[in-house]
Amino acid sequence: MNATMLKSSFLSSIAARPQAPRPFKSNGSRVCMRANAEAQLSGNWLPGAKNPEYLEGLPANYGFDPLRLGQDPKALAWYRHAELIHCRYAMAAVAGILLPDVLNHVGVLNLPDWWNAGKVAQDNSPIPFKTLIALEIFAYNFVEVKRWQDFKKPGSQAEPGSFVGLEGFFKGSGENGYPGGIFDPFGLSKGPGFEAMKIREIKNGRLAMVAFLGFTGQYLATSKSPIDNLVDHLKAPLANNFTTNGVSLPIQAHPLLTVLHP
């Protein structure tokens, strides 16, 4: 077979190969198409099981409701809202733990460890501790009441007379859990990418909740920060892991693992 025949055969095989369909461009962006595809192919947390019908339409839905607590639509709306709030708190907490820890290790700052930061702030605060607690209770009560009222009636906090003439600042997106307005300075709740942002937020939030539990467990087991634990593990993976901290497992680690400790 000469070079001409080889070339012809190669081109024929390419032409016969099925081509992947190109994404159709419409008013919705590729991000929106990706979000819809991800929502449809989210799968199930239990392989082979069928997603409950009452969970359909929720972002990042994996059908996880083994106790079927979401069968009541009103209860499901509250659970969804509560999960969002916990996700956001967890993401803020994880960022507040990791960023100072990283900056400490690279020598940019010298900040207290996360489990001790509250006491350091209290000891150095010009406001007496009891006064500070009273102010925080008042502030949290105000925010939680506004959130609860907006949950019961989305958009109600923008109605005239709801907040001494500043109601416009609390005008939300009209959807429970997504306040919009001043809480969305980049306008992410508008446009075709909103559905994709919902999926990203809930997935990152769930990961953050697990991460925070991990940080807490690590400190209780090792009395170290997450970055300290990571550095120790990278230096000696077999000697520094959950089997060797003396807490995670109900039995003592094998002596061979402890011998590997530098």
Tab-separated table of N, CA and C in Angstrom, residues 91-232:
chain	number	residue	atom	x	y	z
A	91	MET	N	-19.472	28.039	54.623
A	91	MET	CA	-18.475	28.545	53.675
A	91	MET	C	-17.714	29.723	54.266
A	92	ALA	N	-18.437	30.610	54.977
A	92	ALA	CA	-17.762	31.741	55.627
A	92	ALA	C	-16.817	31.248	56.717
A	93	ALA	N	-17.256	30.232	57.481
A	93	ALA	CA	-16.422	29.703	58.563
A	93	ALA	C	-15.170	29.029	58.027
A	94	VAL	N	-15.315	28.217	56.978
A	94	VAL	CA	-14.164	27.516	56.417
A	94	VAL	C	-13.154	28.505	55.839
A	95	ALA	N	-13.667	29.524	55.134
A	95	ALA	CA	-12.761	30.555	54.616
A	95	ALA	C	-12.063	31.290	55.755
A	96	GLY	N	-12.810	31.566	56.837
A	96	GLY	CA	-12.231	32.252	57.990
A	96	GLY	C	-11.221	31.419	58.750
A	97	ILE	N	-11.277	30.112	58.579
A	97	ILE	CA	-10.295	29.216	59.211
A	97	ILE	C	-9.062	29.056	58.325
A	98	LEU	N	-9.296	28.803	57.042
A	98	LEU	CA	-8.190	28.480	56.149
A	98	LEU	C	-7.330	29.684	55.773
A	99	LEU	N	-7.955	30.806	55.444
A	99	LEU	CA	-7.173	31.952	54.971
A	99	LEU	C	-6.175	32.457	56.016
A	100	PRO	N	-6.593	32.716	57.269
A	100	PRO	CA	-5.595	33.124	58.265
A	100	PRO	C	-4.526	32.059	58.503
A	101	ASP	N	-4.926	30.792	58.443
A	101	ASP	CA	-3.967	29.703	58.655
A	101	ASP	C	-2.904	29.699	57.560
A	102	VAL	N	-3.337	29.883	56.315
A	102	VAL	CA	-2.384	29.931	55.195
A	102	VAL	C	-1.475	31.144	55.325
A	103	LEU	N	-2.057	32.307	55.645
A	103	LEU	CA	-1.259	33.530	55.784
A	103	LEU	C	-0.252	33.412	56.922
A	104	ASN	N	-0.622	32.712	57.972
A	104	ASN	CA	0.324	32.480	59.071
A	104	ASN	C	1.507	31.632	58.607
A	105	HIS	N	1.223	30.605	57.832
A	105	HIS	CA	2.281	29.684	57.406
A	105	HIS	C	3.238	30.308	56.393
A	106	VAL	N	2.739	31.235	55.579
A	106	VAL	CA	3.626	31.876	54.602
A	106	VAL	C	4.306	33.104	55.191
A	107	GLY	N	3.982	33.435	56.447
A	107	GLY	CA	4.663	34.527	57.129
A	107	GLY	C	4.125	35.906	56.845
A	108	VAL	N	2.932	36.002	56.245
A	108	VAL	CA	2.349	37.316	55.952
A	108	VAL	C	1.747	37.941	57.200
A	109	LEU	N	1.074	37.134	58.001
A	109	LEU	CA	0.425	37.622	59.216
A	109	LEU	C	0.767	36.696	60.383
A	110	ASN	N	0.407	37.169	61.576
A	110	ASN	CA	0.561	36.357	62.771
A	110	ASN	C	-0.754	36.417	63.543
A	111	LEU	N	-1.696	35.581	63.120
A	111	LEU	CA	-3.042	35.591	63.682
A	111	LEU	C	-3.245	34.388	64.593
A	112	PRO	N	-4.163	34.496	65.556
A	112	PRO	CA	-4.428	33.344	66.439
A	112	PRO	C	-5.098	32.216	65.674
A	113	ASP	N	-4.920	31.001	66.165
A	113	ASP	CA	-5.591	29.857	65.559
A	113	ASP	C	-7.102	29.998	65.721
A	114	TRP	N	-7.842	29.342	64.851
A	114	TRP	CA	-9.284	29.571	64.794
A	114	TRP	C	-9.997	29.212	66.095
A	115	TRP	N	-9.532	28.190	66.790
A	115	TRP	CA	-10.216	27.793	68.031
A	115	TRP	C	-9.905	28.746	69.188
A	116	ASN	N	-8.924	29.595	69.003
A	116	ASN	CA	-8.541	30.527	70.057
A	116	ASN	C	-8.832	31.978	69.686
A	117	ALA	N	-9.300	32.202	68.446
A	117	ALA	CA	-9.484	33.564	67.957
A	117	ALA	C	-10.558	34.322	68.750
A	118	GLY	N	-11.620	33.625	69.155
A	118	GLY	CA	-12.686	34.287	69.894
A	118	GLY	C	-12.218	34.829	71.231
A	119	LYS	N	-11.441	34.041	71.944
A	119	LYS	CA	-10.930	34.482	73.243
A	119	LYS	C	-9.954	35.653	73.083
A	120	VAL	N	-9.092	35.588	72.059
A	120	VAL	CA	-8.148	36.681	71.813
A	120	VAL	C	-8.902	37.967	71.496
A	121	ALA	N	-9.944	37.857	70.667
A	121	ALA	CA	-10.740	39.035	70.328
A	121	ALA	C	-11.448	39.587	71.554
A	122	GLN	N	-11.961	38.688	72.390
A	122	GLN	CA	-12.647	39.124	73.612
A	122	GLN	C	-11.692	39.838	74.563
A	123	ASP	N	-10.493	39.286	74.739
A	123	ASP	CA	-9.521	39.879	75.663
A	123	ASP	C	-9.032	41.238	75.191
A	124	ASN	N	-9.059	41.472	73.882
A	124	ASN	CA	-8.542	42.726	73.343
A	124	ASN	C	-9.638	43.683	72.875
A	125	SER	N	-10.882	43.362	73.187
A	125	SER	CA	-11.989	44.203	72.740
A	125	SER	C	-12.203	45.371	73.711
A	126	PRO	N	-12.433	46.584	73.190
A	126	PRO	CA	-12.733	47.717	74.067
A	126	PRO	C	-14.139	47.650	74.658
A	127	ILE	N	-14.967	46.748	74.136
A	127	ILE	CA	-16.344	46.599	74.613
A	127	ILE	C	-16.394	45.473	75.631
A	128	PRO	N	-16.978	45.698	76.795
A	128	PRO	CA	-17.096	44.622	77.793
A	128	PRO	C	-17.823	43.409	77.218
A	129	PHE	N	-17.464	42.237	77.708
A	129	PHE	CA	-17.980	40.994	77.138
A	129	PHE	C	-19.510	40.926	77.216
A	130	LYS	N	-20.089	41.281	78.355
A	130	LYS	CA	-21.546	41.197	78.502
A	130	LYS	C	-22.254	42.168	77.564
A	131	THR	N	-21.677	43.337	77.402
A	131	THR	CA	-22.263	44.310	76.477
A	131	THR	C	-22.183	43.801	75.049
A	132	LEU	N	-21.062	43.194	74.711
A	132	LEU	CA	-20.881	42.644	73.372
A	132	LEU	C	-21.903	41.547	73.093
A	133	ILE	N	-22.139	40.679	74.070
A	133	ILE	CA	-23.125	39.606	73.906
A	133	ILE	C	-24.515	40.198	73.678
A	134	ALA	N	-24.860	41.228	74.448
A	134	ALA	CA	-26.176	41.857	74.293
A	134	ALA	C	-26.339	42.473	72.905
A	135	LEU	N	-25.291	43.131	72.418
A	135	LEU	CA	-25.350	43.729	71.083
A	135	LEU	C	-25.481	42.656	70.001
A	136	GLU	N	-24.758	41.568	70.160
A	136	GLU	CA	-24.828	40.495	69.168
A	136	GLU	C	-26.201	39.838	69.160
A	137	ILE	N	-26.788	39.637	70.340
A	137	ILE	CA	-28.124	39.048	70.406
A	137	ILE	C	-29.132	39.961	69.709
A	138	PHE	N	-29.034	41.259	69.942
A	138	PHE	CA	-29.950	42.202	69.296
A	138	PHE	C	-29.768	42.174	67.781
A	139	ALA	N	-28.517	42.198	67.322
A	139	ALA	CA	-28.245	42.226	65.887
A	139	ALA	C	-28.725	40.939	65.210
A	140	TYR	N	-28.419	39.791	65.830
A	140	TYR	CA	-28.836	38.525	65.245
A	140	TYR	C	-30.353	38.394	65.246
A	141	ASN	N	-30.995	38.856	66.305
A	141	ASN	CA	-32.448	38.790	66.367
A	141	ASN	C	-33.063	39.612	65.241
A	142	PHE	N	-32.526	40.808	65.004
A	142	PHE	CA	-33.046	41.662	63.937
A	142	PHE	C	-32.911	40.967	62.579
A	143	VAL	N	-31.723	40.423	62.301
A	143	VAL	CA	-31.474	39.786	61.012
A	143	VAL	C	-32.348	38.550	60.834
A	144	GLU	N	-32.460	37.728	61.889
A	144	GLU	CA	-33.234	36.499	61.773
A	144	GLU	C	-34.727	36.774	61.624
A	145	VAL	N	-35.229	37.809	62.303
A	145	VAL	CA	-36.643	38.169	62.149
A	145	VAL	C	-36.921	38.627	60.727
A	146	LYS	N	-36.030	39.456	60.178
A	146	LYS	CA	-36.200	39.918	58.802
A	146	LYS	C	-36.150	38.725	57.828
A	147	ARG	N	-35.254	37.810	58.087
A	147	ARG	CA	-35.138	36.640	57.216
A	147	ARG	C	-36.393	35.774	57.302
A	148	TRP	N	-36.908	35.574	58.500
A	148	TRP	CA	-38.109	34.765	58.689
A	148	TRP	C	-39.318	35.410	58.017
A	149	GLN	N	-39.423	36.725	58.136
A	149	GLN	CA	-40.532	37.430	57.492
A	149	GLN	C	-40.435	37.342	55.977
A	150	ASP	N	-39.218	37.433	55.453
A	150	ASP	CA	-39.045	37.323	54.006
A	150	ASP	C	-39.295	35.900	53.539
A	151	PHE	N	-39.001	34.922	54.395
A	151	PHE	CA	-39.279	33.531	54.039
A	151	PHE	C	-40.778	33.304	53.922
A	152	LYS	N	-41.533	33.832	54.884
A	152	LYS	CA	-42.977	33.648	54.859
A	152	LYS	C	-43.619	34.358	53.672
A	153	LYS	N	-43.060	35.529	53.319
A	153	LYS	CA	-43.606	36.303	52.205
A	153	LYS	C	-42.446	36.940	51.447
A	154	PRO	N	-41.899	36.240	50.454
A	154	PRO	CA	-40.753	36.783	49.718
A	154	PRO	C	-41.033	38.168	49.144
A	155	GLY	N	-40.074	39.069	49.365
A	155	GLY	CA	-40.215	40.433	48.878
A	155	GLY	C	-40.921	41.372	49.826
A	156	SER	N	-41.421	40.831	50.966
A	156	SER	CA	-42.183	41.670	51.889
A	156	SER	C	-41.325	42.724	52.578
A	157	GLN	N	-40.017	42.483	52.673
A	157	GLN	CA	-39.164	43.434	53.374
A	157	GLN	C	-38.845	44.667	52.538
A	158	ALA	N	-39.339	44.681	51.300
A	158	ALA	CA	-39.193	45.869	50.457
A	158	ALA	C	-40.468	46.692	50.413
A	159	GLU	N	-41.492	46.238	51.127
A	159	GLU	CA	-42.749	46.975	51.138
A	159	GLU	C	-42.618	48.260	51.947
A	160	PRO	N	-43.264	49.338	51.531
A	160	PRO	CA	-43.178	50.621	52.260
A	160	PRO	C	-43.585	50.468	53.725
A	161	GLY	N	-42.772	51.047	54.600
A	161	GLY	CA	-43.059	51.009	56.030
A	161	GLY	C	-42.482	49.838	56.769
A	162	SER	N	-41.762	48.955	56.078
A	162	SER	CA	-41.223	47.777	56.756
A	162	SER	C	-39.899	48.057	57.455
A	163	PHE	N	-39.216	49.141	57.045
A	163	PHE	CA	-37.935	49.441	57.700
A	163	PHE	C	-37.552	50.913	57.513
A	164	VAL	N	-38.223	51.765	58.247
A	164	VAL	CA	-37.933	53.205	58.385
A	164	VAL	C	-37.436	53.872	57.103
A	165	GLY	N	-38.104	53.593	56.010
A	165	GLY	CA	-37.758	54.258	54.767
A	165	GLY	C	-36.596	53.659	54.004
A	166	LEU	N	-35.984	52.612	54.521
A	166	LEU	CA	-34.834	51.996	53.845
A	166	LEU	C	-35.213	50.652	53.224
A	167	GLU	N	-36.501	50.491	52.927
A	167	GLU	CA	-36.982	49.202	52.434
A	167	GLU	C	-36.345	48.806	51.110
A	168	GLY	N	-35.978	49.814	50.306
A	168	GLY	CA	-35.418	49.517	48.998
A	168	GLY	C	-34.157	48.686	49.067
A	169	PHE	N	-33.426	48.798	50.172
A	169	PHE	CA	-32.189	48.027	50.321
A	169	PHE	C	-32.462	46.529	50.483
A	170	PHE	N	-33.667	46.189	50.914
A	170	PHE	CA	-33.987	44.791	51.200
A	170	PHE	C	-34.845	44.153	50.113
A	171	LYS	N	-34.939	44.825	48.978
A	171	LYS	CA	-35.707	44.249	47.885
A	171	LYS	C	-34.944	43.063	47.326
A	172	GLY	N	-35.524	41.898	47.424
A	172	GLY	CA	-34.821	40.692	47.032
A	172	GLY	C	-35.104	40.274	45.613
A	173	SER	N	-34.727	39.053	45.304
A	173	SER	CA	-34.927	38.521	43.967
A	173	SER	C	-36.332	37.968	43.785
A	174	GLY	N	-37.101	37.897	44.877
A	174	GLY	CA	-38.438	37.332	44.803
A	174	GLY	C	-38.476	35.831	44.998
A	175	GLU	N	-37.315	35.211	45.210
A	175	GLU	CA	-37.233	33.769	45.410
A	175	GLU	C	-36.657	33.485	46.790
A	176	ASN	N	-37.310	32.560	47.488
A	176	ASN	CA	-36.878	32.244	48.847
A	176	ASN	C	-35.421	31.799	48.898
A	177	GLY	N	-34.659	32.414	49.827
A	177	GLY	CA	-33.272	32.024	50.019
A	177	GLY	C	-32.283	32.815	49.201
A	178	TYR	N	-32.755	33.615	48.263
A	178	TYR	CA	-31.862	34.387	47.399
A	178	TYR	C	-32.244	35.862	47.501
A	179	PRO	N	-31.662	36.572	48.471
A	179	PRO	CA	-32.119	37.931	48.786
A	179	PRO	C	-31.892	38.949	47.682
A	180	GLY	N	-30.810	38.833	46.928
A	180	GLY	CA	-30.558	39.815	45.877
A	180	GLY	C	-30.295	41.193	46.453
A	181	GLY	N	-30.540	42.237	45.667
A	181	GLY	CA	-30.355	43.612	46.137
A	181	GLY	C	-28.923	43.886	46.568
A	182	ILE	N	-28.782	44.489	47.754
A	182	ILE	CA	-27.446	44.820	48.262
A	182	ILE	C	-26.652	43.570	48.618
A	183	PHE	N	-27.336	42.429	48.731
A	183	PHE	CA	-26.644	41.178	49.031
A	183	PHE	C	-26.167	40.475	47.753
A	184	ASP	N	-26.385	41.115	46.639
A	184	ASP	CA	-25.935	40.573	45.356
A	184	ASP	C	-25.303	41.704	44.541
A	185	PRO	N	-24.159	42.237	45.007
A	185	PRO	CA	-23.561	43.402	44.344
A	185	PRO	C	-23.113	43.135	42.907
A	186	PHE	N	-22.846	41.875	42.560
A	186	PHE	CA	-22.390	41.553	41.207
A	186	PHE	C	-23.527	41.132	40.284
A	187	GLY	N	-24.755	41.170	40.806
A	187	GLY	CA	-25.905	40.827	39.967
A	187	GLY	C	-25.946	39.390	39.509
A	188	LEU	N	-25.446	38.474	40.335
A	188	LEU	CA	-25.404	37.065	39.946
A	188	LEU	C	-26.779	36.411	39.939
A	189	SER	N	-27.749	37.043	40.609
A	189	SER	CA	-29.092	36.479	40.634
A	189	SER	C	-29.900	36.885	39.408
A	190	LYS	N	-29.266	37.570	38.485
A	190	LYS	CA	-29.932	37.989	37.257
A	190	LYS	C	-29.208	37.365	36.071
A	191	GLY	N	-29.957	37.032	35.046
A	191	GLY	CA	-29.337	36.497	33.852
A	191	GLY	C	-29.384	34.990	33.784
A	192	PRO	N	-28.902	34.423	32.672
A	192	PRO	CA	-29.005	32.974	32.439
A	192	PRO	C	-28.100	32.128	33.315
A	193	GLY	N	-27.112	32.730	33.982
A	193	GLY	CA	-26.204	31.953	34.813
A	193	GLY	C	-26.691	31.708	36.227
A	194	PHE	N	-27.887	32.191	36.565
A	194	PHE	CA	-28.376	32.088	37.936
A	194	PHE	C	-28.555	30.631	38.367
A	195	GLU	N	-29.116	29.798	37.496
A	195	GLU	CA	-29.347	28.403	37.848
A	195	GLU	C	-28.023	27.677	38.097
A	196	ALA	N	-27.007	28.014	37.298
A	196	ALA	CA	-25.699	27.395	37.503
A	196	ALA	C	-25.097	27.826	38.834
A	197	MET	N	-25.295	29.092	39.201
A	197	MET	CA	-24.772	29.588	40.468
A	197	MET	C	-25.456	28.901	41.655
A	198	LYS	N	-26.734	28.586	41.517
A	198	LYS	CA	-27.447	27.873	42.581
A	198	LYS	C	-26.806	26.510	42.839
A	199	ILE	N	-26.513	25.803	41.755
A	199	ILE	CA	-25.920	24.469	41.889
A	199	ILE	C	-24.539	24.566	42.517
A	200	ARG	N	-23.736	25.523	42.057
A	200	ARG	CA	-22.391	25.677	42.606
A	200	ARG	C	-22.443	26.031	44.086
A	201	GLU	N	-23.364	26.914	44.447
A	201	GLU	CA	-23.427	27.342	45.842
A	201	GLU	C	-23.797	26.187	46.759
A	202	ILE	N	-24.817	25.429	46.390
A	202	ILE	CA	-25.262	24.366	47.283
A	202	ILE	C	-24.221	23.262	47.383
A	203	LYS	N	-23.513	22.967	46.272
A	203	LYS	CA	-22.476	21.938	46.321
A	203	LYS	C	-21.291	22.387	47.159
A	204	ASN	N	-20.853	23.623	46.945
A	204	ASN	CA	-19.742	24.141	47.755
A	204	ASN	C	-20.147	24.270	49.214
A	205	GLY	N	-21.408	24.620	49.458
A	205	GLY	CA	-21.879	24.734	50.832
A	205	GLY	C	-21.900	23.403	51.552
A	206	ARG	N	-22.346	22.365	50.880
A	206	ARG	CA	-22.347	21.029	51.489
A	206	ARG	C	-20.921	20.569	51.787
A	207	LEU	N	-20.022	20.839	50.850
A	207	LEU	CA	-18.619	20.494	51.074
A	207	LEU	C	-18.060	21.260	52.262
A	208	ALA	N	-18.451	22.532	52.392
A	208	ALA	CA	-17.962	23.359	53.503
A	208	ALA	C	-18.478	22.846	54.846
A	209	MET	N	-19.721	22.367	54.890
A	209	MET	CA	-20.248	21.834	56.151
A	209	MET	C	-19.463	20.597	56.587
A	210	VAL	N	-19.163	19.724	55.627
A	210	VAL	CA	-18.358	18.542	55.941
A	210	VAL	C	-16.945	18.954	56.354
A	211	ALA	N	-16.391	19.966	55.643
A	211	ALA	CA	-15.038	20.426	55.960
A	211	ALA	C	-14.965	20.997	57.367
A	212	PHE	N	-15.983	21.762	57.770
A	212	PHE	CA	-15.956	22.340	59.106
A	212	PHE	C	-16.007	21.250	60.172
A	213	LEU	N	-16.825	20.237	59.940
A	213	LEU	CA	-16.842	19.108	60.881
A	213	LEU	C	-15.472	18.441	60.929
A	214	GLY	N	-14.821	18.343	59.764
A	214	GLY	CA	-13.485	17.756	59.724
A	214	GLY	C	-12.465	18.589	60.477
A	215	PHE	N	-12.537	19.922	60.322
A	215	PHE	CA	-11.612	20.805	61.047
A	215	PHE	C	-11.793	20.651	62.557
A	216	THR	N	-13.063	20.573	62.969
A	216	THR	CA	-13.348	20.426	64.402
A	216	THR	C	-12.817	19.098	64.920
A	217	GLY	N	-13.078	18.028	64.168
A	217	GLY	CA	-12.586	16.713	64.577
A	217	GLY	C	-11.067	16.652	64.602
A	218	GLN	N	-10.425	17.296	63.611
A	218	GLN	CA	-8.964	17.311	63.577
A	218	GLN	C	-8.384	18.008	64.802
A	219	TYR	N	-8.988	19.127	65.171
A	219	TYR	CA	-8.459	19.847	66.333
A	219	TYR	C	-8.639	19.020	67.607
A	220	LEU	N	-9.799	18.410	67.770
A	220	LEU	CA	-10.039	17.604	68.963
A	220	LEU	C	-9.099	16.404	69.026
A	221	ALA	N	-8.710	15.889	67.859
A	221	ALA	CA	-7.836	14.714	67.836
A	221	ALA	C	-6.363	15.065	67.914
A	222	THR	N	-5.973	16.200	67.301
A	222	THR	CA	-4.540	16.505	67.183
A	222	THR	C	-4.129	17.825	67.827
A	223	SER	N	-5.104	18.671	68.175
A	223	SER	CA	-4.826	20.013	68.724
A	223	SER	C	-4.025	20.869	67.740
A	224	LYS	N	-4.249	20.644	66.443
A	224	LYS	CA	-3.547	21.402	65.411
A	224	LYS	C	-4.543	21.973	64.410
A	225	SER	N	-4.046	22.932	63.625
A	225	SER	CA	-4.879	23.550	62.594
A	225	SER	C	-4.921	22.665	61.351
A	226	PRO	N	-5.858	22.921	60.426
A	226	PRO	CA	-5.932	22.099	59.213
A	226	PRO	C	-4.652	22.120	58.385
A	227	ILE	N	-4.023	23.286	58.244
A	227	ILE	CA	-2.801	23.373	57.450
A	227	ILE	C	-1.668	22.626	58.139
A	228	ASP	N	-1.581	22.714	59.470
A	228	ASP	CA	-0.570	21.941	60.208
A	228	ASP	C	-0.751	20.446	59.966
A	229	ASN	N	-2.020	20.003	60.040
A	229	ASN	CA	-2.280	18.585	59.788
A	229	ASN	C	-1.915	18.191	58.363
A	230	LEU	N	-2.210	19.066	57.409
A	230	LEU	CA	-1.896	18.773	56.016
A	230	LEU	C	-0.380	18.688	55.802
A	231	VAL	N	0.344	19.629	56.382
A	231	VAL	CA	1.804	19.620	56.242
A	231	VAL	C	2.393	18.351	56.863
A	232	ASP	N	1.910	17.983	58.060
A	232	ASP	CA	2.400	16.769	58.708
A	232	ASP	C	2.116	15.535	57.854
